[in-house]
Coordinates of C-alpha atoms and ligand atoms in Angstrom, one line a residue:
X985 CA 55.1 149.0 -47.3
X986 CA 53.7 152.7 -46.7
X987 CA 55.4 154.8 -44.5
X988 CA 53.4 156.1 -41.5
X989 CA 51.6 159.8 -42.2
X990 CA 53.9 162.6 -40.9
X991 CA 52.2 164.4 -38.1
X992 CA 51.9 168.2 -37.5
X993 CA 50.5 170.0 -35.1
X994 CA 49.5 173.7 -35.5
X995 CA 49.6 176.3 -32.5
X996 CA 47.1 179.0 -33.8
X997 CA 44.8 179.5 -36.7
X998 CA 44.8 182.6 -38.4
X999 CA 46.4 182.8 -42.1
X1000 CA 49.8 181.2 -40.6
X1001 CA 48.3 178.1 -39.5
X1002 CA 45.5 177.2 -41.6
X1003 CA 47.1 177.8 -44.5
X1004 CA 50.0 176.0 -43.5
X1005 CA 47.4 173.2 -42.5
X1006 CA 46.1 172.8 -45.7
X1007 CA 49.2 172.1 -47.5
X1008 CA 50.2 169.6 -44.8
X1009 CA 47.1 167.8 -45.5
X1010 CA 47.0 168.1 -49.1
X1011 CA 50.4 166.4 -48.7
X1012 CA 49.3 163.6 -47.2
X1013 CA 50.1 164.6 -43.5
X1014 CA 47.9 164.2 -40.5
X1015 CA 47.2 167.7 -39.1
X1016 CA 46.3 169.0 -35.9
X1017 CA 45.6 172.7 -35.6
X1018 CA 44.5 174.2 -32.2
X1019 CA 43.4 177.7 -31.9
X1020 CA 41.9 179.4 -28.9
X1021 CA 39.7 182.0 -30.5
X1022 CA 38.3 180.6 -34.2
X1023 CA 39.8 180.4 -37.5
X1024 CA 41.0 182.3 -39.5
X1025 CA 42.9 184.3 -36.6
X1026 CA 42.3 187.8 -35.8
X1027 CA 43.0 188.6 -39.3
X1028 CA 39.7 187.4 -40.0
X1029 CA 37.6 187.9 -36.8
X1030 CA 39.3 191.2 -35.3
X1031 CA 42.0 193.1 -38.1
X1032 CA 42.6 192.8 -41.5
X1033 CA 38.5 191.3 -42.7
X1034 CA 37.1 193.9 -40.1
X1035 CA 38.8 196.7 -41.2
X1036 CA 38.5 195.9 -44.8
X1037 CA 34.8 195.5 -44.6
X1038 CA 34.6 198.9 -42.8
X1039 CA 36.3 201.1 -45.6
X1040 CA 34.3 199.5 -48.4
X1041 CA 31.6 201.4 -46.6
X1042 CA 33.6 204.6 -45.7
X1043 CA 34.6 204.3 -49.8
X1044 CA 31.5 204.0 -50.3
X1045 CA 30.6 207.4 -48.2
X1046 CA 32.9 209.1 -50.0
X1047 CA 31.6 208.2 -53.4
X1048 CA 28.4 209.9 -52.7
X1049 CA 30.1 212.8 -51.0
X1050 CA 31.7 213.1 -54.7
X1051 CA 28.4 212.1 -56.3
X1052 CA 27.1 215.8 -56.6
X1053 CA 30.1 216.6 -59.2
X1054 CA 29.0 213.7 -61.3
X1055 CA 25.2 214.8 -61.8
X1056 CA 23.4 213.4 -58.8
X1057 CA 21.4 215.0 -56.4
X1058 CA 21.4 212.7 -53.5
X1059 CA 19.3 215.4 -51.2
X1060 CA 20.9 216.1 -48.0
X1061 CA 23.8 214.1 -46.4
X1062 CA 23.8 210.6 -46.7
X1063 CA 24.3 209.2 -43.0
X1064 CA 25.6 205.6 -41.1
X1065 CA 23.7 203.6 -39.6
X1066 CA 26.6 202.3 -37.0
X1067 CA 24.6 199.6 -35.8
X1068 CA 23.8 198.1 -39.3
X1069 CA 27.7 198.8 -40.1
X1070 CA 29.2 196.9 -37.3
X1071 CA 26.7 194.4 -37.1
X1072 CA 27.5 193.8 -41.0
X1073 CA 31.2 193.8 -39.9
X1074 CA 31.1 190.9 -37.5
X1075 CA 28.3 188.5 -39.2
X1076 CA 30.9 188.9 -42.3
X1077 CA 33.9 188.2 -40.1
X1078 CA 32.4 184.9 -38.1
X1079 CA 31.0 183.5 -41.8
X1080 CA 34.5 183.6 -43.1
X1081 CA 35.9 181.9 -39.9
X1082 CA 33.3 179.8 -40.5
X1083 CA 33.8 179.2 -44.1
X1084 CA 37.7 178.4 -43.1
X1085 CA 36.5 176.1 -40.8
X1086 CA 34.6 173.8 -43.1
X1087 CA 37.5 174.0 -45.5
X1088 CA 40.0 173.0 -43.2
X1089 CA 37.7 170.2 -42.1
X1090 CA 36.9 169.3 -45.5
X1091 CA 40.6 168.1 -45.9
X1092 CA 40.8 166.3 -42.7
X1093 CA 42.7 168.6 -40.1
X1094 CA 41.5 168.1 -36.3
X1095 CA 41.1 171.4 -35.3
X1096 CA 40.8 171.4 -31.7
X1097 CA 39.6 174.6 -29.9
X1098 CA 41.8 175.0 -26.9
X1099 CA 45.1 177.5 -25.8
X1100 CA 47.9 175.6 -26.5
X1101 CA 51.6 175.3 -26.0
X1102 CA 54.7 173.7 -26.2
X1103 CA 56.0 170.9 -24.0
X1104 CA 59.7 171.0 -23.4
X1105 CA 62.2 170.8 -25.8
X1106 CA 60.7 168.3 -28.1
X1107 CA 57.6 168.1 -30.6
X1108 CA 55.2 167.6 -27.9
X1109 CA 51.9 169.7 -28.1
X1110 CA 49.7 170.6 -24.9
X1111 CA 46.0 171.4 -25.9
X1112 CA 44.0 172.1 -23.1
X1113 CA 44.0 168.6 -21.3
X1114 CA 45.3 166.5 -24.2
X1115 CA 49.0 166.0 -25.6
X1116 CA 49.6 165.7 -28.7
X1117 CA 53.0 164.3 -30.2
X1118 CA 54.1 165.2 -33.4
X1119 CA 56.9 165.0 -35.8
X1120 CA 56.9 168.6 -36.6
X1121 CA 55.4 171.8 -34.8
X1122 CA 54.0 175.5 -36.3
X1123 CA 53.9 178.1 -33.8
X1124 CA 51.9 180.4 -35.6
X1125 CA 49.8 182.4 -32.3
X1126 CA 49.6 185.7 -33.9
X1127 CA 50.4 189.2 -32.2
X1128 CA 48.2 191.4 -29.8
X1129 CA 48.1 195.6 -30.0
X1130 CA 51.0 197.3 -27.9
X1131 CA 49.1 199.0 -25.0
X1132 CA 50.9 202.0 -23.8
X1133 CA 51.3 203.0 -20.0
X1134 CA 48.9 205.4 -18.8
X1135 CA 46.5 204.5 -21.7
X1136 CA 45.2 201.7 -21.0
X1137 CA 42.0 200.8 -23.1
X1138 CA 38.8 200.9 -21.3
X1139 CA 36.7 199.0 -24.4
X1140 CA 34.5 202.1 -24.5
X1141 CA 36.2 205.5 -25.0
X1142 CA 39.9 204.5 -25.3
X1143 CA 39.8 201.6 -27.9
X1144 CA 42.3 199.4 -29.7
X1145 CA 40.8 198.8 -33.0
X1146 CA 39.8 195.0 -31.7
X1147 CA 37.1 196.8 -29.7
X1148 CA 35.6 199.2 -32.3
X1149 CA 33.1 197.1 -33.6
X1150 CA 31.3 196.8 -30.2
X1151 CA 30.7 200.5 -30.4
X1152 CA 27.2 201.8 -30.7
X1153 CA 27.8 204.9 -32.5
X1154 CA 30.4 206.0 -34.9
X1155 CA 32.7 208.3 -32.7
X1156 CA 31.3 212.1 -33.3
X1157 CA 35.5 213.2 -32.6
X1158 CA 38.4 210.5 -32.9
X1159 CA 41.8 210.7 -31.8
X1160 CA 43.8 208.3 -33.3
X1161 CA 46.6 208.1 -31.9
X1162 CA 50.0 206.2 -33.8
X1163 CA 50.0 207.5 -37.7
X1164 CA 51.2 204.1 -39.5
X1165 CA 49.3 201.9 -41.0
X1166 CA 46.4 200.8 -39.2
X1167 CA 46.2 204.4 -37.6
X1168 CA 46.1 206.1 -41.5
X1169 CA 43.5 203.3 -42.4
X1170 CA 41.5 203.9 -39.4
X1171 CA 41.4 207.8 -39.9
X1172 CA 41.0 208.0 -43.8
X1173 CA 37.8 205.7 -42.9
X1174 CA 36.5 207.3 -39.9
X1175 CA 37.0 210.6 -41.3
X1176 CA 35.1 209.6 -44.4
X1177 CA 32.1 208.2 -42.2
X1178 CA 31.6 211.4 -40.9
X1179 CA 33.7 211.7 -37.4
X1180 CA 35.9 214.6 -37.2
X1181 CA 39.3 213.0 -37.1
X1182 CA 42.7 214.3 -34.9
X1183 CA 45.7 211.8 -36.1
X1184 CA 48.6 212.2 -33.6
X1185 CA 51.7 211.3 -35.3
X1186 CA 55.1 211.3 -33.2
X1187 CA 56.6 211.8 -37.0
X1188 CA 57.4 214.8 -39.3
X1189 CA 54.7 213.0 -41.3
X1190 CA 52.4 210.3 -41.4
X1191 CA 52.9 206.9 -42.7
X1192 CA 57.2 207.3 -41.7
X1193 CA 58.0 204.2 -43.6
X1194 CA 56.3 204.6 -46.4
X1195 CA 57.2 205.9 -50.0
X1196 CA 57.7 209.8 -48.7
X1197 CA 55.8 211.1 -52.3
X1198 CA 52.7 208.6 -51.2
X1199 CA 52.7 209.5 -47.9
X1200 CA 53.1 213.4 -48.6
X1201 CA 49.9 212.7 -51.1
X1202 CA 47.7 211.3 -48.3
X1203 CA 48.7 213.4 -45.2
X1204 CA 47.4 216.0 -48.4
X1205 CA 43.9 214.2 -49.3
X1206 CA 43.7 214.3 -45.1
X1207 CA 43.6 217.7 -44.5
X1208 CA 41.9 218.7 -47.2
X1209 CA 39.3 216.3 -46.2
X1210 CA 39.3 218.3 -42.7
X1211 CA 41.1 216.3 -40.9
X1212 CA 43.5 217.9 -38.4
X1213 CA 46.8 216.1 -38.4
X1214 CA 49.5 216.9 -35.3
X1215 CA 52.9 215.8 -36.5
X1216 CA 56.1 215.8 -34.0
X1217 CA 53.3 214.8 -31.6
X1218 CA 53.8 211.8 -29.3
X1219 CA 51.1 211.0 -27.2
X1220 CA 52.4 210.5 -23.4
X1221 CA 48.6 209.3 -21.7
X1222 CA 45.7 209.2 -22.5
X1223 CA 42.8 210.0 -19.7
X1224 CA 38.8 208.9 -19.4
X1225 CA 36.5 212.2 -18.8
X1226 CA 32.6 211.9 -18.1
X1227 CA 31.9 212.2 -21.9
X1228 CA 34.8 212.0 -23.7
X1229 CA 38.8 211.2 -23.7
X1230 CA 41.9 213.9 -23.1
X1231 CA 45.0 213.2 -24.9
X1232 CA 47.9 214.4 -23.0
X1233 CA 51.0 215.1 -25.6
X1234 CA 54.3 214.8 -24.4
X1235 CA 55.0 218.5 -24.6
X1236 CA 52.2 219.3 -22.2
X1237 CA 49.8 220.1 -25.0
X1238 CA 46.3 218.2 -24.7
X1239 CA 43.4 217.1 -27.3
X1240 CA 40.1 216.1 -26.5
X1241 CA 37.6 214.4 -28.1
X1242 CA 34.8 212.1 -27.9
X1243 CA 37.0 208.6 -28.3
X1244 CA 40.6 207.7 -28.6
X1245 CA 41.7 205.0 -30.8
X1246 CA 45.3 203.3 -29.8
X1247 CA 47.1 201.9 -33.1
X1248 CA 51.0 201.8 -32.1
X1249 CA 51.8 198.5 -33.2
X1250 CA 51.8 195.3 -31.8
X1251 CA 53.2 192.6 -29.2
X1252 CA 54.3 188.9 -30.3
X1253 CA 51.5 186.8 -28.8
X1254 CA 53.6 184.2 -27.0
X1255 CA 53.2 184.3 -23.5
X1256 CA 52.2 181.1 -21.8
X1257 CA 53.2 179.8 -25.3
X1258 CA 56.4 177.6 -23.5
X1259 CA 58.5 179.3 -26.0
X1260 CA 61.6 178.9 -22.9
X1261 CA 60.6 175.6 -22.0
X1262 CA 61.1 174.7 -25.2
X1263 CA 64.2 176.4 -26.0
X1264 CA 62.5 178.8 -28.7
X1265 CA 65.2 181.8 -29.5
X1266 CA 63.0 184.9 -29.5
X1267 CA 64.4 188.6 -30.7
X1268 CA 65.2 191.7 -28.4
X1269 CA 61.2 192.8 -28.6
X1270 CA 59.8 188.9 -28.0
X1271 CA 59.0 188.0 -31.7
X1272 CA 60.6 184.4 -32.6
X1273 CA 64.1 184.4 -34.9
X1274 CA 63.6 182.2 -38.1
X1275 CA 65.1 181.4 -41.2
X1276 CA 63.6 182.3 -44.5
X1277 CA 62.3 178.9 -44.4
X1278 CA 60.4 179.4 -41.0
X1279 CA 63.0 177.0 -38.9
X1280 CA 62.7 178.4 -35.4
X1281 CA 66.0 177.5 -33.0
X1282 CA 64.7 174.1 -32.0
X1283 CA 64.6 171.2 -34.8
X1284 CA 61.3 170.5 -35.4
X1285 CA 59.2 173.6 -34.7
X1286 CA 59.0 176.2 -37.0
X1287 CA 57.0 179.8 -36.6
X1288 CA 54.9 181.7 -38.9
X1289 CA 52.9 184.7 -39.0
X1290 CA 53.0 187.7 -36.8
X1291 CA 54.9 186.1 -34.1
X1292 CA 57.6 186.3 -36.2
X1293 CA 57.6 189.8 -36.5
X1294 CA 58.9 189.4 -40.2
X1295 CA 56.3 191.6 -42.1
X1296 CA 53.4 191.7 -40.5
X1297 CA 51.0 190.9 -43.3
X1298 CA 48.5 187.9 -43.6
X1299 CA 50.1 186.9 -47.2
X1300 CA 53.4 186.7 -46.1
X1301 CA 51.8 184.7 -42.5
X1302 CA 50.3 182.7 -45.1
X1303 CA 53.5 181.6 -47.5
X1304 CA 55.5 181.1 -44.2
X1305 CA 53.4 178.5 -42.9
X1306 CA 53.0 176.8 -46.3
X1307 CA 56.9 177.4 -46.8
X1308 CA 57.5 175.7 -43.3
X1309 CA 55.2 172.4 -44.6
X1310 CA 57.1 172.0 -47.9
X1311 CA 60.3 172.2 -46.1
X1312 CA 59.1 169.8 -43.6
X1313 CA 57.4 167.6 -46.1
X1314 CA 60.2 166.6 -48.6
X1315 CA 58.9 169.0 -51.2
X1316 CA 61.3 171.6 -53.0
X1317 CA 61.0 174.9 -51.7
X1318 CA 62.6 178.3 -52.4
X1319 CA 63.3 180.5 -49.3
X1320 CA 60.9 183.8 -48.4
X1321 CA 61.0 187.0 -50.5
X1322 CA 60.3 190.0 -48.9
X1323 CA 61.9 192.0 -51.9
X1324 CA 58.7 190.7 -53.9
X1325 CA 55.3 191.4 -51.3
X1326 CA 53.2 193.6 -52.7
X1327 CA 51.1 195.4 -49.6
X1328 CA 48.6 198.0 -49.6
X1329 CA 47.5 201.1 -47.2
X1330 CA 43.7 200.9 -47.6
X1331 CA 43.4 204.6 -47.6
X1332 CA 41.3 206.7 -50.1
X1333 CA 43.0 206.5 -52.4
X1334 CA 44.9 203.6 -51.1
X1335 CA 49.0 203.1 -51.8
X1336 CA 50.1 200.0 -53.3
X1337 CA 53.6 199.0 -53.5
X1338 CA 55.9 196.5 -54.8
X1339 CA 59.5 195.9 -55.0
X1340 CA 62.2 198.3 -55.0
X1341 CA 61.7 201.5 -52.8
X1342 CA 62.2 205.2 -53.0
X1343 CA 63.9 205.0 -50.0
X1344 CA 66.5 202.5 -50.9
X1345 CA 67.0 204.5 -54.2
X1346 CA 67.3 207.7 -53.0
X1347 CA 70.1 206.4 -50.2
X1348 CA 71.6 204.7 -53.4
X1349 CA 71.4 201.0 -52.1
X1350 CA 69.8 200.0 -55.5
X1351 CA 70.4 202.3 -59.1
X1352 CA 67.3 202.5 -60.7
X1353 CA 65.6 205.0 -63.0
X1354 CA 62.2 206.3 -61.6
X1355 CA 58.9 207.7 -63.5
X1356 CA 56.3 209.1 -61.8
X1357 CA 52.8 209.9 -63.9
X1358 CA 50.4 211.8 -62.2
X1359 CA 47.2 210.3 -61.8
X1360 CA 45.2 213.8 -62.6
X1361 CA 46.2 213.1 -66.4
X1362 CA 44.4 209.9 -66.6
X1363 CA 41.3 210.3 -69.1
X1364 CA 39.1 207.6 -66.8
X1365 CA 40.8 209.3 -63.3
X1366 CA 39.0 212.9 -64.9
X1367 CA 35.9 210.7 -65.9
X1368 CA 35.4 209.3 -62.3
X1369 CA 35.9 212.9 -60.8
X1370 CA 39.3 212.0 -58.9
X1371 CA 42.7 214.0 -59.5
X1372 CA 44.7 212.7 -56.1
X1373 CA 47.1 209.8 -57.0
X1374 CA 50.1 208.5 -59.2
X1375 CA 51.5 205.3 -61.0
X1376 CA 55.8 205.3 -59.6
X1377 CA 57.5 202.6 -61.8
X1378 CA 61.0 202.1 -61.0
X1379 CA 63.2 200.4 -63.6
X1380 CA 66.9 199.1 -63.8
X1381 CA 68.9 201.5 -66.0
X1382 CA 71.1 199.0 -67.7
X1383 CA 68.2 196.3 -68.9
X1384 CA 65.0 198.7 -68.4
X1385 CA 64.0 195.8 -66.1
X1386 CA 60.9 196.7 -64.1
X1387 CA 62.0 196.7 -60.4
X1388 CA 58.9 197.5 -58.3
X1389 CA 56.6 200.2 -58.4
X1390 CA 54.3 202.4 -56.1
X1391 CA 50.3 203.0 -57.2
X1392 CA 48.7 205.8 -55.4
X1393 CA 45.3 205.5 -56.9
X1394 CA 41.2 204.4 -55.8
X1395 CA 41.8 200.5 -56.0
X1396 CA 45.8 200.4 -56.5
X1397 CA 44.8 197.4 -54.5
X1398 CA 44.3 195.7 -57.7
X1399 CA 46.6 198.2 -60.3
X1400 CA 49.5 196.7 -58.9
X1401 CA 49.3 193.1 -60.0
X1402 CA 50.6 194.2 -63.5
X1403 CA 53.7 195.8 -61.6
X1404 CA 54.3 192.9 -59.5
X1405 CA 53.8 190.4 -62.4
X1406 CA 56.4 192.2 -64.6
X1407 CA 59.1 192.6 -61.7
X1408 CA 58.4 188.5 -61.0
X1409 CA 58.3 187.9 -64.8
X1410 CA 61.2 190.4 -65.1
X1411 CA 59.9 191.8 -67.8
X1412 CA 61.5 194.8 -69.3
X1413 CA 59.9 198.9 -69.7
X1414 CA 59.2 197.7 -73.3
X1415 CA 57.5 194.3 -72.9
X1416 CA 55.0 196.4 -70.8
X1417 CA 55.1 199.7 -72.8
X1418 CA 54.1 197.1 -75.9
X1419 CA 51.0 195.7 -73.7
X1420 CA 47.4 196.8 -74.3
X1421 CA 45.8 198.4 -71.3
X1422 CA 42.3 199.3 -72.0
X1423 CA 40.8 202.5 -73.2
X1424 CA 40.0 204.6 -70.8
X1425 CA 41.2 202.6 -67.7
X1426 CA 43.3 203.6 -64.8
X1427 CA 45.9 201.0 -65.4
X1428 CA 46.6 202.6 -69.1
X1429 CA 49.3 205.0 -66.6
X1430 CA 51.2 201.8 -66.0
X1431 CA 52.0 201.3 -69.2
X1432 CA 52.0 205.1 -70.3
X1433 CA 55.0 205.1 -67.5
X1434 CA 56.5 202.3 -69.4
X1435 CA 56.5 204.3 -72.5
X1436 CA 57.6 207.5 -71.2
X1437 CA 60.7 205.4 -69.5
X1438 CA 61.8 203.6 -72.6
X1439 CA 63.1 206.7 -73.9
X1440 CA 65.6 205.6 -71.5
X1441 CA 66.5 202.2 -71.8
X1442 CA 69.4 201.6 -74.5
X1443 CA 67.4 200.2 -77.0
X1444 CA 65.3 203.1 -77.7
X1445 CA 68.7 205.3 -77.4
Ligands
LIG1909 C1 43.8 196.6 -38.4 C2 44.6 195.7 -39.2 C3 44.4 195.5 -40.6 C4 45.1 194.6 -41.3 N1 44.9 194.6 -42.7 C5 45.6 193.7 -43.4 C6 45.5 193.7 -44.8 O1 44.6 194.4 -45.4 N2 46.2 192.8 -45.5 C7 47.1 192.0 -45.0 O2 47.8 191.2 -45.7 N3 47.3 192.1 -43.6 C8 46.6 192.9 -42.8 N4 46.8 192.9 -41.5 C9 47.8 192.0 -40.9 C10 47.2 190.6 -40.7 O3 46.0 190.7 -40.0 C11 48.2 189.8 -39.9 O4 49.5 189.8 -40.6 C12 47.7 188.3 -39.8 O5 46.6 188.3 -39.0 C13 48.8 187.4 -39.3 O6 48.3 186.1 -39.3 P1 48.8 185.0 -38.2 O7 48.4 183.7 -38.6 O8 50.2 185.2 -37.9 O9 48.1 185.5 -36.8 P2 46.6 185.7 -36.4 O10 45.7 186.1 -37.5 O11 46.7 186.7 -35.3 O12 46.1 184.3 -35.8 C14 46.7 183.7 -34.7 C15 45.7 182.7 -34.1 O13 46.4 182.0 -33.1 C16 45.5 181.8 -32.0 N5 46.3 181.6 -30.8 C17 47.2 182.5 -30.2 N6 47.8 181.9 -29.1 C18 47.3 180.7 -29.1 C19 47.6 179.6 -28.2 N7 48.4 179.7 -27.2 N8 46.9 178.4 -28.4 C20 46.0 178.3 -29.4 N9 45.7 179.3 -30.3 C21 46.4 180.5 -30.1 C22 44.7 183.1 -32.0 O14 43.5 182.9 -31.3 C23 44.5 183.3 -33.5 O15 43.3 182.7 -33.9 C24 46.1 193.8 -40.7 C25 46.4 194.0 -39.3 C26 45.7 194.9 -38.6 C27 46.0 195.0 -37.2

């Protein structure tokens, strides 16, 4: 006799949910997903695809900026055509959604294209007119930028970054206010593509919870690069004037410009979800409590994503949703490990990290030795023309175990893999000391770190 398919249904498809949807399927489930605004989520169609597709270009810029040191005359200033650029932006978002879409049909989840949301206190799905009942639920809807009082986006001069790529023009003077994150990607891009850039950061520096060397670095390569960055600042409102936007600081100060750009952080998208209906437990700021293995409060429904609040990255959305169907399916499954994400800032250069942090060393939390090679020593760094960056390796001082490291660096992006595969592999200073990096290559300062920190480890004593 076969047992009847398990069924799931999927509240929201960005990396959460369709991920999660194709493990279910590939498990033998049968899958609803409904999503309101496409696949793939906003990751794809409004934040992290966007944004990525607009710094390859500002990289870009900033390679031929550099271009004259290498032996090229490029003859005059290379400009942007923003309509080109954003147009580029979007066709490239709506073909991944689409792309996503034709996998996940591919593997036979309905995907039906409504707002949905729970019904009651059971595994009951409402999608638009039709209810769908299900053995298990994935609330996976996302999050939406915070909007602060008294600047509230217009769409035209005062923008959330979901609204830049209906802009004509690239702003001619920027204020970005909020200086994690998003707000250092958006300015080391912008700034690049040729606005003149503000950053209004209500911290001593930017990036706050970031790896305080890293962050120094880039608030560095920023004003070097012109950029003028207020620290201690907090905006307070921001106001609409015939051609421009005024920032209003909360000591009185002001800063105009030609467009503002709001980037201080985000709201759980739940509302109208039936989250209290259903009995959903959600946290002090509205983001729903789960377990490392994505259980929400209520058997049955689990959450991934960004309405979690966990870390708000699409690869940990992704491994919660697919963490949620193996749990739910039967099949084994270890719990989330945030100790082990590896994340990037896409600044230029962009900061990679994995692991253990400075932070938690420094405050003594975690003993570990740490190395820190300066990128400006690299043969291939002086080749390409670039001196701003480092390779960070932290290590334990007992085993010389590698226990994370930081890459400051043009495409640490992809440097840090090595790290993270010799923390996961826990592999010691010397097993990646006695690795071949090539000749001349960036990543040859991972393992000249390794070298340098073996004289440490007991072995080599
Ligand atoms: C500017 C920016 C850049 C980023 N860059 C990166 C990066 O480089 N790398 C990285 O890992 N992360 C990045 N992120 C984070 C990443 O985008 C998010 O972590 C990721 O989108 C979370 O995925 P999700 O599935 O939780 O939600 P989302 O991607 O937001 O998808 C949620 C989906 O649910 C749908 N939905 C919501 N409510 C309902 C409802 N009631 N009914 C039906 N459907 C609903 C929405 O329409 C949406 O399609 C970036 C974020 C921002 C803001």
């Amino acid at each position: 006799m076969t047992l009847p398919r398990q069924r799931i249904a999927i509240l929201g498809g960005g990396p959460g949910g369709y991920e999660a949807a194709l493990v279910a399927a590939q498990l033998g489930a049968d899958v609803t997903v409904i999503d309101s605004d496409g696949l793939g989520g906003a990751c794809v169609l409004t934040d992290c695809v966007p944004s990525k597709s607009l710094i390859e270009t500002s990289n870009a810029m900033t390679l031929l900026k550099r271009s004259a040191g290498l032996g090229i005359a490029t003859g005059g200033l290379a400009n942007v055509n923003a309509a080109r650029l954003y147009e580029r932006i979007t066709d490239l978002a709506r073909a991944q959604s689409r792309d996503i879409t034709a996998r996940v049909a591919a593997e036979g989840v309905r995907v039906i294209a409504a707002e949905g949301r729970l019904v009651g206190p059971s595994t009951v799905v409402r999608a638009g007119d039709e209810e769908i009942k299900a053995d298990a639920i994935l609330i996976a809807t996302g999050a939406l930028p915070r909007v602060l009082p008294g600047a509230e986006p217009d769409g035209e001069r005062i923008l959330t970054w979901r609204q830049l790529y209906d802009l004509t023009e690239i702003p001619r003077d920027l204020i970005v206010v909020g200086s994690g994150v998003t707000g250092a990607e958006f300015a080391s891009a912008y700034q690049a593509l040729g606005s003149r850039v503000t950053l209004v950061s209500s911290r001593d520096r930017v990036l706050p919870q970031e790896d305080e060397d890293a962050a120094s670095l880039i608030e560095d390569v920023f004003r070097r690069s012109g950029m003028t960055v207020l620290g201690r600042s907090r905006a307070q409102a921001v106001r609409r004037d015939i051609d421009g936007v005024t920032v209003t600081l909360e000591d009185g100060r002001t800063v105009t410009g030609s467009h503002c750009l709001l980037t201080v952080g985000m709201i759980p998208r739940t509302e109208g979800c039936g989250l209290d209906q259903a009995g959903v437990k959600v946290d002090a700021r509205g983001f729903i409590e789960v377990d490392r293995v994505s259980r929400t409060s209520v058997p049955g429904v689990y959450a991934a994503g960004d309405c979690t609040g966990v870390l708000m990255l699409a690869s940990v959305a992704a491994m919660q949703g697919r963490i949620a169907m193996w749990h739910e399916l039967g099949e084994a499954v270890g719990p989330l490990r945030l100790g082990h994400v590896a994340a990037t800032i896409f600044t230029d250069p962009e900061i990679a990290t994995v692991g253990v942090s400075q932070r938690a060393v420094t405050a003594g939390e975690v003993s570990a030795r740490v190395l820190k090679l300066p990128l400006a020593t690299n043969p291939r760094a002086k080749m390409a023309g670039f001196h701003d960056g480092f390779v960070k390796l932290f290590t334990s001082p007992g085993t010389g175990v590698v226990l994370g490291g930081v890459i400051v660096a043009p495409r640490a992006s992809e440097l840090i893999l090595a790290v993270s595969v010799a923390m996961e592999q826990r592999l010691t200073v010397e097993q990646l000391a006695h690795t071949f990096a090539v000749y001349p290559s960036l990543s040859g300062s991972i393992t000249e770190a390794a070298r340098k920190l073996m004289e440490f480890t007991p072995d080599s004593l």
